[in-house]
Amino acid sequence: MEQQRGYGTFCRAYLRTMDPERAARAAGSQDGFSMLGNRFIQTRLEKMRENASSQIRREDAVRRLAQLAFGQANDAVKLALGGRDTDVDTLDLSAVTEVRVSDKGGVEIKLVDRVRALESLCALLETGGGTDAQALYQALAEGGEEAGWDHE
C-alpha cells in the first residue's frame, strides 16, 4: 500500500513537471526513468491523463494562451540575473521554454513564442460563433487580467 502511495505521488509530480527524475525525488525514489517503465505506473498515468483531458475545456486553453501571450517575464529576468543563488521553486517560469548556461557562466533564456500564442488565440476565437465566441472572449479577458494586461 505504501508503494502505491509513492506511485501516486510520482504520477502527480510527473504530470506536473514532466521530469521523471524530479518526480522520483518527490516520491522518495532514485530512478524516475525506471519508474516510468513500471506497468502499474503507466496504467495510472494513462488514467490520470484521461481524467485531466476530460476536465480541460476550451476556455481553459484560451485563458492559458492569453497568459502566455500577454504574461510578464519578470521571473525569467530574476532567474537570469540571480544565477545559481535564485530559488527557482518560487518563480513563475511558465513562459520559459529553455535555459542554457555557458561554460563561462553566461545564461541564455528562451521564452514562449508570443506571436504563435496570439495566432492560436485568434484561431480559437475565429472558430467560435455566437455565444460560444462570447464565452471565449470572456475567458480571454479573464486570462489577460490574470496576466496583468488591460483588455478595454
PDB file of C-alpha atoms in Angstrom:
ATOM      1  CA  MET A   1       0.000   0.000   0.000  1.00  0.00           C
ATOM      2  CA  GLU A   2       2.848   2.383   0.853  1.00  0.00           C
ATOM      3  CA  GLN A   3       4.418   1.660  -2.537  1.00  0.00           C
ATOM      4  CA  GLN A   4       1.165   2.505  -4.342  1.00  0.00           C
ATOM      5  CA  ARG A   5       1.033   5.844  -2.499  1.00  0.00           C
ATOM      6  CA  GLY A   6       4.561   6.508  -3.716  1.00  0.00           C
ATOM      7  CA  TYR A   7       3.427   5.647  -7.235  1.00  0.00           C
ATOM      8  CA  GLY A   8       0.566   8.145  -6.931  1.00  0.00           C
ATOM      9  CA  THR A   9       2.973  10.815  -5.723  1.00  0.00           C
ATOM     10  CA  PHE A  10       5.307  10.019  -8.608  1.00  0.00           C
ATOM     11  CA  CYS A  11       2.486  10.193 -11.168  1.00  0.00           C
ATOM     12  CA  ARG A  12       1.158  13.523  -9.885  1.00  0.00           C
ATOM     13  CA  ALA A  13       4.656  15.036  -9.792  1.00  0.00           C
ATOM     14  CA  TYR A  14       5.480  13.664 -13.235  1.00  0.00           C
ATOM     15  CA  LEU A  15       2.323  15.088 -14.833  1.00  0.00           C
ATOM     16  CA  ARG A  16       3.013  18.453 -13.183  1.00  0.00           C
ATOM     17  CA  THR A  17       6.715  18.662 -14.145  1.00  0.00           C
ATOM     18  CA  MET A  18       7.156  16.120 -16.979  1.00  0.00           C
ATOM     19  CA  ASP A  19      10.534  15.404 -15.362  1.00  0.00           C
ATOM     20  CA  PRO A  20      10.890  11.755 -14.274  1.00  0.00           C
ATOM     21  CA  GLU A  21      13.897  12.383 -12.026  1.00  0.00           C
ATOM     22  CA  ARG A  22      12.204  15.255 -10.193  1.00  0.00           C
ATOM     23  CA  ALA A  23       9.039  13.179  -9.836  1.00  0.00           C
ATOM     24  CA  ALA A  24      11.066  10.273  -8.443  1.00  0.00           C
ATOM     25  CA  ARG A  25      12.650  12.548  -5.832  1.00  0.00           C
ATOM     26  CA  ALA A  26       9.180  13.775  -4.843  1.00  0.00           C
ATOM     27  CA  ALA A  27       8.116  10.137  -4.395  1.00  0.00           C
ATOM     28  CA  GLY A  28      11.242   9.268  -2.401  1.00  0.00           C
ATOM     29  CA  SER A  29      12.754   7.127  -5.132  1.00  0.00           C
ATOM     30  CA  GLN A  30      16.027   7.197  -7.025  1.00  0.00           C
ATOM     31  CA  ASP A  31      15.341   6.358 -10.676  1.00  0.00           C
ATOM     32  CA  GLY A  32      12.451   8.126 -12.383  1.00  0.00           C
ATOM     33  CA  PHE A  33      13.082   6.548 -15.774  1.00  0.00           C
ATOM     34  CA  SER A  34      12.766   3.057 -14.275  1.00  0.00           C
ATOM     35  CA  MET A  35       9.539   4.116 -12.601  1.00  0.00           C
ATOM     36  CA  LEU A  36       8.172   5.219 -15.997  1.00  0.00           C
ATOM     37  CA  GLY A  37       8.778   1.658 -17.214  1.00  0.00           C
ATOM     38  CA  ASN A  38       6.585   0.172 -14.467  1.00  0.00           C
ATOM     39  CA  ARG A  39       3.280  -1.140 -15.895  1.00  0.00           C
ATOM     40  CA  PHE A  40       1.270  -0.053 -12.845  1.00  0.00           C
ATOM     41  CA  ILE A  41       2.628   3.493 -13.184  1.00  0.00           C
ATOM     42  CA  GLN A  42       1.982   3.529 -16.932  1.00  0.00           C
ATOM     43  CA  THR A  43      -1.625   2.481 -16.358  1.00  0.00           C
ATOM     44  CA  ARG A  44      -2.084   5.041 -13.594  1.00  0.00           C
ATOM     45  CA  LEU A  45      -0.561   7.830 -15.708  1.00  0.00           C
ATOM     46  CA  GLU A  46      -2.861   6.976 -18.604  1.00  0.00           C
ATOM     47  CA  LYS A  47      -5.920   7.076 -16.359  1.00  0.00           C
ATOM     48  CA  MET A  48      -4.821  10.374 -14.821  1.00  0.00           C
ATOM     49  CA  ARG A  49      -4.276  11.843 -18.307  1.00  0.00           C
ATOM     50  CA  GLU A  50      -7.734  10.721 -19.409  1.00  0.00           C
ATOM     51  CA  ASN A  51      -9.301  12.254 -16.308  1.00  0.00           C
ATOM     52  CA  ALA A  52      -7.419  15.507 -16.821  1.00  0.00           C
ATOM     53  CA  SER A  53      -8.291  15.737 -20.519  1.00  0.00           C
ATOM     54  CA  SER A  54     -11.991  15.365 -19.775  1.00  0.00           C
ATOM     55  CA  GLN A  55     -11.779  18.271 -17.320  1.00  0.00           C
ATOM     56  CA  ILE A  56      -9.974  20.731 -19.594  1.00  0.00           C
ATOM     57  CA  ARG A  57     -12.318  22.978 -21.508  1.00  0.00           C
ATOM     58  CA  ARG A  58     -11.751  25.238 -24.481  1.00  0.00           C
ATOM     59  CA  GLU A  59     -11.964  28.292 -22.236  1.00  0.00           C
ATOM     60  CA  ASP A  60      -9.073  26.891 -20.180  1.00  0.00           C
ATOM     61  CA  ALA A  61      -6.921  26.695 -23.298  1.00  0.00           C
ATOM     62  CA  VAL A  62      -7.815  30.247 -24.266  1.00  0.00           C
ATOM     63  CA  ARG A  63      -7.058  31.509 -20.769  1.00  0.00           C
ATOM     64  CA  ARG A  64      -3.684  29.753 -20.754  1.00  0.00           C
ATOM     65  CA  LEU A  65      -2.797  31.050 -24.222  1.00  0.00           C
ATOM     66  CA  ALA A  66      -3.672  34.567 -23.057  1.00  0.00           C
ATOM     67  CA  GLN A  67      -1.391  34.164 -20.059  1.00  0.00           C
ATOM     68  CA  LEU A  68       1.447  33.045 -22.325  1.00  0.00           C
ATOM     69  CA  ALA A  69       0.799  35.750 -24.919  1.00  0.00           C
ATOM     70  CA  PHE A  70       0.459  38.649 -22.500  1.00  0.00           C
ATOM     71  CA  GLY A  71       2.246  37.461 -19.357  1.00  0.00           C
ATOM     72  CA  GLN A  72       5.256  39.133 -17.863  1.00  0.00           C
ATOM     73  CA  ALA A  73       8.759  37.703 -17.980  1.00  0.00           C
ATOM     74  CA  ASN A  74       9.890  39.275 -14.695  1.00  0.00           C
ATOM     75  CA  ASP A  75      10.677  35.961 -13.030  1.00  0.00           C
ATOM     76  CA  ALA A  76      12.710  34.828 -16.047  1.00  0.00           C
ATOM     77  CA  VAL A  77      14.776  38.007 -15.699  1.00  0.00           C
ATOM     78  CA  LYS A  78      15.227  37.294 -11.983  1.00  0.00           C
ATOM     79  CA  LEU A  79      16.494  33.837 -12.909  1.00  0.00           C
ATOM     80  CA  ALA A  80      18.940  35.220 -15.474  1.00  0.00           C
ATOM     81  CA  LEU A  81      20.287  37.918 -13.171  1.00  0.00           C
ATOM     82  CA  GLY A  82      20.178  35.932  -9.932  1.00  0.00           C
ATOM     83  CA  GLY A  83      22.118  32.980 -11.245  1.00  0.00           C
ATOM     84  CA  ARG A  84      22.666  29.917  -9.111  1.00  0.00           C
ATOM     85  CA  ASP A  85      21.503  31.638  -5.926  1.00  0.00           C
ATOM     86  CA  THR A  86      17.940  32.003  -7.207  1.00  0.00           C
ATOM     87  CA  ASP A  87      15.310  29.728  -5.671  1.00  0.00           C
ATOM     88  CA  VAL A  88      13.570  28.568  -8.865  1.00  0.00           C
ATOM     89  CA  ASP A  89      10.730  26.931  -6.929  1.00  0.00           C
ATOM     90  CA  THR A  90       9.431  30.409  -6.033  1.00  0.00           C
ATOM     91  CA  LEU A  91       9.455  31.739  -9.616  1.00  0.00           C
ATOM     92  CA  ASP A  92       6.769  31.589 -12.292  1.00  0.00           C
ATOM     93  CA  LEU A  93       8.737  30.196 -15.209  1.00  0.00           C
ATOM     94  CA  SER A  94       5.768  29.022 -17.266  1.00  0.00           C
ATOM     95  CA  ALA A  95       6.840  31.241 -20.194  1.00  0.00           C
ATOM     96  CA  VAL A  96      10.366  29.794 -20.210  1.00  0.00           C
ATOM     97  CA  THR A  97      10.991  27.118 -22.814  1.00  0.00           C
ATOM     98  CA  GLU A  98      14.739  26.684 -22.453  1.00  0.00           C
ATOM     99  CA  VAL A  99      17.609  27.687 -20.175  1.00  0.00           C
ATOM    100  CA  ARG A 100      21.265  27.358 -21.150  1.00  0.00           C
ATOM    101  CA  VAL A 101      24.296  28.154 -19.052  1.00  0.00           C
ATOM    102  CA  SER A 102      27.596  28.544 -20.880  1.00  0.00           C
ATOM    103  CA  ASP A 103      30.894  27.274 -19.544  1.00  0.00           C
ATOM    104  CA  LYS A 104      31.804  30.922 -18.803  1.00  0.00           C
ATOM    105  CA  GLY A 105      28.674  31.418 -16.693  1.00  0.00           C
ATOM    106  CA  GLY A 106      26.523  33.259 -19.225  1.00  0.00           C
ATOM    107  CA  VAL A 107      22.801  32.497 -19.115  1.00  0.00           C
ATOM    108  CA  GLU A 108      20.505  32.248 -22.124  1.00  0.00           C
ATOM    109  CA  ILE A 109      16.775  32.012 -21.529  1.00  0.00           C
ATOM    110  CA  LYS A 110      14.283  31.365 -24.316  1.00  0.00           C
ATOM    111  CA  LEU A 111      10.665  32.341 -23.801  1.00  0.00           C
ATOM    112  CA  VAL A 112       7.423  31.142 -25.336  1.00  0.00           C
ATOM    113  CA  ASP A 113       6.773  32.480 -28.832  1.00  0.00           C
ATOM    114  CA  ARG A 114       4.130  35.105 -28.078  1.00  0.00           C
ATOM    115  CA  VAL A 115       3.254  35.589 -31.742  1.00  0.00           C
ATOM    116  CA  ARG A 116       2.357  31.897 -32.056  1.00  0.00           C
ATOM    117  CA  ALA A 117       0.309  32.129 -28.855  1.00  0.00           C
ATOM    118  CA  LEU A 118      -1.569  35.137 -30.301  1.00  0.00           C
ATOM    119  CA  GLU A 119      -2.116  33.320 -33.607  1.00  0.00           C
ATOM    120  CA  SER A 120      -3.521  30.336 -31.715  1.00  0.00           C
ATOM    121  CA  LEU A 121      -5.794  32.640 -29.726  1.00  0.00           C
ATOM    122  CA  CYS A 122      -7.074  34.250 -32.922  1.00  0.00           C
ATOM    123  CA  ALA A 123      -7.726  30.864 -34.484  1.00  0.00           C
ATOM    124  CA  LEU A 124      -9.684  29.722 -31.437  1.00  0.00           C
ATOM    125  CA  LEU A 125     -11.720  32.921 -31.378  1.00  0.00           C
ATOM    126  CA  GLU A 126     -12.475  32.699 -35.119  1.00  0.00           C
ATOM    127  CA  THR A 127     -13.811  29.143 -34.826  1.00  0.00           C
ATOM    128  CA  GLY A 128     -16.251  30.075 -32.065  1.00  0.00           C
ATOM    129  CA  GLY A 129     -19.582  31.522 -33.063  1.00  0.00           C
ATOM    130  CA  GLY A 130     -22.398  33.329 -31.296  1.00  0.00           C
ATOM    131  CA  THR A 131     -22.480  32.800 -27.539  1.00  0.00           C
ATOM    132  CA  ASP A 132     -19.506  30.441 -27.804  1.00  0.00           C
ATOM    133  CA  ALA A 133     -17.379  33.326 -29.097  1.00  0.00           C
ATOM    134  CA  GLN A 134     -18.585  35.482 -26.203  1.00  0.00           C
ATOM    135  CA  ALA A 135     -17.600  32.765 -23.707  1.00  0.00           C
ATOM    136  CA  LEU A 136     -14.180  32.518 -25.338  1.00  0.00           C
ATOM    137  CA  TYR A 137     -13.764  36.302 -25.224  1.00  0.00           C
ATOM    138  CA  GLN A 138     -14.674  36.264 -21.538  1.00  0.00           C
ATOM    139  CA  ALA A 139     -12.097  33.541 -20.865  1.00  0.00           C
ATOM    140  CA  LEU A 140      -9.527  35.539 -22.835  1.00  0.00           C
ATOM    141  CA  ALA A 141     -10.320  38.678 -20.847  1.00  0.00           C
ATOM    142  CA  GLU A 142     -10.029  36.821 -17.545  1.00  0.00           C
ATOM    143  CA  GLY A 143      -6.729  35.259 -18.605  1.00  0.00           C
ATOM    144  CA  GLY A 144      -5.428  38.640 -19.672  1.00  0.00           C
ATOM    145  CA  GLU A 145      -6.416  40.225 -16.378  1.00  0.00           C
ATOM    146  CA  GLU A 146      -4.540  37.463 -14.536  1.00  0.00           C
ATOM    147  CA  ALA A 147      -1.520  38.206 -16.737  1.00  0.00           C
ATOM    148  CA  GLY A 148      -1.762  41.926 -15.987  1.00  0.00           C
ATOM    149  CA  TRP A 149      -2.997  43.444 -19.284  1.00  0.00           C
ATOM    150  CA  ASP A 150      -5.963  45.701 -19.823  1.00  0.00           C
ATOM    151  CA  HIS A 151      -8.446  44.477 -22.437  1.00  0.00           C
ATOM    152  CA  GLU A 152     -10.692  47.527 -22.511  1.00  0.00           C
TER     153      GLU A 152
END
